[in-house]
Coordinates of C-alpha atoms in Angstrom, one line a residue:
M1 CA -20.9 -97.3 328.1
K2 CA -22.6 -98.3 331.3
K3 CA -19.7 -100.4 332.3
H4 CA -17.4 -97.4 331.9
L5 CA -19.7 -95.2 334.1
I6 CA -19.7 -97.9 336.8
W7 CA -15.9 -98.1 336.7
L8 CA -15.5 -94.3 337.0
L9 CA -17.9 -94.2 339.9
A10 CA -16.0 -97.0 341.7
L11 CA -12.7 -95.2 341.1
A12 CA -14.2 -91.9 342.5
L13 CA -15.5 -93.7 345.6
A14 CA -12.2 -95.4 346.2
T15 CA -10.3 -92.2 345.8
G16 CA -12.6 -90.5 348.4
V17 CA -12.2 -93.4 350.9
A18 CA -8.4 -93.2 350.4
L19 CA -8.3 -89.5 351.0
A20 CA -10.5 -89.8 354.1
Q21 CA -8.1 -92.5 355.5
V22 CA -4.9 -90.6 354.6
G23 CA -6.2 -87.2 355.5
F24 CA -5.7 -83.9 353.6
P25 CA -2.7 -81.9 354.6
S26 CA -3.6 -79.7 357.6
E27 CA -0.7 -77.3 357.4
G28 CA 1.3 -76.0 354.5
D29 CA 3.9 -73.3 353.8
L30 CA 2.5 -71.5 350.7
D31 CA 4.9 -68.7 350.2
G32 CA 7.9 -69.4 352.5
N33 CA 6.9 -66.8 355.0
V34 CA 3.2 -67.3 356.1
E35 CA 2.0 -70.5 357.6
E36 CA -1.6 -71.4 356.5
L37 CA -3.8 -74.0 358.0
W38 CA -6.9 -75.4 356.2
D39 CA -9.4 -78.2 356.7
D40 CA -11.8 -79.2 353.9
N41 CA -14.1 -80.7 356.5
H42 CA -14.8 -77.6 358.5
D43 CA -16.0 -74.0 357.9
Q44 CA -13.0 -72.2 359.3
A45 CA -9.4 -71.3 358.6
A46 CA -6.5 -70.1 360.7
V47 CA -3.1 -68.5 360.1
K48 CA -0.1 -68.4 362.4
E49 CA 2.0 -65.3 362.9
K50 CA 5.4 -65.3 364.4
V51 CA 6.3 -62.1 366.4
K52 CA 9.8 -61.3 367.5
V53 CA 10.5 -58.6 370.1
I54 CA 13.9 -57.2 371.0
I55 CA 14.2 -55.3 374.3
P56 CA 17.7 -53.8 374.8
P57 CA 19.2 -53.4 378.3
R58 CA 18.6 -49.9 379.5
Y59 CA 19.8 -47.7 382.4
A60 CA 18.6 -44.2 382.7
L61 CA 18.8 -41.3 385.3
H62 CA 17.1 -38.0 385.6
L63 CA 17.8 -35.4 388.3
T64 CA 15.0 -32.8 388.9
E65 CA 17.6 -30.2 390.0
D66 CA 21.1 -30.3 388.7
E67 CA 22.5 -27.2 390.5
W68 CA 22.5 -25.9 394.1
N69 CA 24.0 -22.5 394.8
L70 CA 24.5 -21.8 398.5
D71 CA 25.7 -18.3 399.5
L72 CA 26.3 -17.9 403.2
N73 CA 26.1 -14.1 402.8
N74 CA 22.3 -14.8 402.8
P75 CA 21.6 -18.3 404.0
P76 CA 18.1 -19.6 403.1
E77 CA 16.3 -19.9 406.4
A78 CA 14.3 -23.2 406.9
P79 CA 10.5 -22.8 407.2
G80 CA 10.4 -24.1 410.8
N81 CA 11.9 -26.3 413.5
Y82 CA 13.0 -29.7 412.5
V83 CA 12.9 -32.8 414.8
Y84 CA 13.9 -36.1 413.4
D85 CA 10.9 -38.4 412.5
P86 CA 11.8 -41.9 411.4
D87 CA 8.5 -42.0 409.4
D88 CA 9.4 -38.7 407.6
P89 CA 13.1 -38.3 408.0
A90 CA 13.9 -35.8 405.3
P91 CA 14.1 -32.3 406.7
P92 CA 12.6 -29.4 404.8
E93 CA 15.0 -27.3 402.7
G94 CA 16.8 -24.4 404.3
C95 CA 19.4 -23.7 407.0
Y96 CA 19.2 -24.7 410.7
L97 CA 21.1 -23.8 413.8
V98 CA 23.0 -26.7 415.4
P99 CA 23.5 -26.0 419.2
K100 CA 27.0 -25.2 420.4
A101 CA 27.3 -28.4 422.4
V102 CA 27.1 -30.5 419.2
K103 CA 30.7 -30.7 417.9
T104 CA 31.2 -34.0 416.1
L105 CA 29.4 -36.3 413.7
A106 CA 28.7 -38.7 416.6
D107 CA 27.3 -35.8 418.6
L108 CA 25.1 -34.8 415.7
Q109 CA 23.6 -38.2 415.3
S110 CA 23.0 -38.6 419.0
Y111 CA 21.4 -35.2 419.2
L112 CA 19.0 -36.0 416.3
L113 CA 18.1 -39.5 417.5
S114 CA 17.4 -38.2 421.1
G115 CA 14.8 -35.7 419.8
G116 CA 17.0 -32.7 419.6
V117 CA 15.6 -29.6 417.8
F118 CA 17.1 -27.8 414.8
R119 CA 15.8 -24.3 414.7
P120 CA 15.6 -22.2 411.4
I121 CA 18.2 -19.5 410.9
G122 CA 19.2 -17.2 408.1
T123 CA 22.6 -15.9 409.4
Y124 CA 26.2 -17.0 409.3
P125 CA 27.8 -17.5 411.7
A126 CA 24.8 -19.1 413.3
A127 CA 23.5 -17.1 416.2
K128 CA 20.0 -15.8 417.0
D129 CA 18.2 -14.4 420.1
Y130 CA 15.2 -16.7 419.8
D131 CA 13.6 -15.8 423.1
G132 CA 14.3 -12.0 422.7
D133 CA 16.0 -11.6 426.1
G134 CA 19.0 -9.8 424.7
K135 CA 21.4 -12.6 425.4
L136 CA 22.6 -15.6 423.4
S137 CA 22.4 -18.9 425.3
D138 CA 24.3 -22.0 424.2
N139 CA 21.2 -23.2 422.4
E140 CA 21.0 -19.9 420.5
K141 CA 24.4 -20.0 419.0
G142 CA 26.4 -22.8 417.3
T143 CA 27.0 -24.0 413.8
L144 CA 25.0 -24.1 410.6
I145 CA 23.5 -27.0 408.6
C146 CA 22.0 -26.2 405.2
V147 CA 19.8 -28.7 403.4
N148 CA 18.7 -29.2 399.8
T149 CA 16.3 -31.8 398.4
K150 CA 15.8 -33.1 394.9
I151 CA 14.3 -36.2 393.2
L152 CA 16.5 -38.6 391.3
Q153 CA 14.5 -40.7 388.8
K154 CA 16.0 -44.0 387.7
F155 CA 15.1 -46.8 385.3
S156 CA 16.7 -50.2 384.9
N157 CA 15.3 -53.3 383.2
D158 CA 18.1 -55.6 384.4
P159 CA 16.5 -58.7 385.8
D160 CA 19.6 -59.3 388.0
G161 CA 19.2 -56.0 389.9
W162 CA 20.7 -52.5 390.1
Q163 CA 22.8 -50.3 392.3
L164 CA 23.1 -46.5 392.6
S165 CA 26.5 -45.1 393.5
V166 CA 27.7 -41.6 394.2
S167 CA 31.1 -40.0 393.6
V168 CA 32.0 -36.5 394.8
T169 CA 34.8 -34.3 393.5
G170 CA 35.6 -30.6 393.8
T171 CA 37.9 -27.7 394.3
P172 CA 39.3 -26.8 396.7
A173 CA 39.5 -30.4 398.0
S174 CA 38.8 -29.5 401.6
G175 CA 37.8 -26.5 403.8
F176 CA 34.1 -26.6 403.2
G177 CA 33.2 -28.3 406.5
Y178 CA 31.2 -31.5 405.9
F179 CA 29.1 -32.5 402.9
G180 CA 26.5 -35.2 403.3
L181 CA 24.0 -37.0 401.1
A182 CA 21.2 -39.4 402.0
D183 CA 19.0 -41.4 399.6
F184 CA 15.4 -42.3 400.5
I185 CA 12.9 -44.4 398.6
S186 CA 9.3 -44.1 399.8
G187 CA 10.6 -42.6 403.1
T188 CA 13.0 -45.4 403.8
L189 CA 16.7 -44.5 404.1
M190 CA 18.6 -46.6 401.6
G191 CA 22.1 -45.2 402.3
G192 CA 24.3 -42.2 402.3
L193 CA 27.7 -40.6 402.7
V194 CA 29.5 -37.9 404.7
T195 CA 32.9 -36.4 403.8
N196 CA 35.0 -33.3 404.6
S197 CA 37.6 -33.9 401.9
L198 CA 37.5 -34.7 398.2
P199 CA 37.6 -36.8 396.0
F200 CA 35.2 -39.2 397.7
G201 CA 33.6 -42.5 396.5
P202 CA 32.1 -44.1 394.6
Q203 CA 29.9 -45.3 397.4
V204 CA 26.7 -47.3 396.9
V205 CA 23.7 -45.5 398.4
A206 CA 20.9 -47.7 397.1
S207 CA 20.4 -51.1 395.5
D208 CA 17.8 -53.8 394.9
T209 CA 17.4 -57.1 393.0
G210 CA 15.3 -57.2 389.9
T211 CA 14.2 -54.2 387.8
T212 CA 13.2 -50.8 389.0
G213 CA 9.6 -51.6 388.0
G214 CA 9.5 -48.6 385.6
W215 CA 10.8 -45.2 386.7
L216 CA 11.6 -45.4 390.4
D217 CA 12.0 -42.0 392.3
D218 CA 14.5 -41.5 395.0
T219 CA 14.5 -38.5 397.3
V220 CA 18.0 -37.2 397.6
V221 CA 18.8 -35.0 400.6
E222 CA 22.1 -33.1 400.4
A223 CA 23.5 -31.0 403.2
F224 CA 26.5 -28.9 404.3
W225 CA 27.4 -28.7 407.9
F226 CA 29.6 -25.7 408.5
D227 CA 31.0 -27.0 411.8
G228 CA 33.6 -24.3 412.4
S229 CA 36.3 -26.1 410.4
E230 CA 35.3 -24.4 407.1
L231 CA 37.5 -21.8 405.5
D232 CA 36.3 -18.7 403.5
G233 CA 36.4 -19.1 399.8
T234 CA 34.3 -20.3 396.8
Y235 CA 33.9 -24.1 396.5
T236 CA 32.7 -26.1 393.5
I237 CA 31.5 -29.6 394.3
D238 CA 30.5 -32.1 391.6
V239 CA 28.2 -35.0 392.6
T240 CA 28.0 -37.8 390.1
F241 CA 25.2 -40.4 390.3
T242 CA 25.8 -43.8 388.5
L243 CA 23.3 -46.5 387.9
A244 CA 24.6 -49.9 387.0
G245 CA 23.6 -53.6 387.2
L246 CA 24.6 -56.0 389.9

């Protein structure tokens, strides 16, 4: 009997040494789904979880104002004089008088960049006795620019970048003077367009590499310049913004 006990003890010790040398499995798949780790020599356990995330490509646009009704029977007068400021280029909403001497788009750009003043006006055709002397000087009569501002909110998670383009259609196709649009991001002019006939575009007005970093807001300034070439009537103009990847 004693010999049998000694033999069993020797077998147990040998088995323990063998297990210590070979090592107990440290990882196993118990149910086909969950990985479990164990170690008989420590007072801890761990499980491993696999997480799968699917993020679809997304492009989204939201316009804070989707309609602009402009009636020149009662043009909305701007709140004050406007002088171009490169640090704050977007003019306040409303209508302004463009002096008589400014006749072309090149004249308009030159006048603005040289510090020319647009004065608020609420009449069409554009004429106002600003100094009250009973006469209309060349700076008190001219043409009319009317401005409207809105925010375009855009979202893109495309790692290769995005671009924003604008198309303009409408009826009648001409006779409305000039329609212009400028796109600003954080006060920086990204791009724009000017046309006196439709259809126009698409034209890219803003773009960047990478994502938009969440929702990115553009300030969109739209304007009509009734430069004297406009014809009476009712005009419907559709402006379509399209956001796409590069």
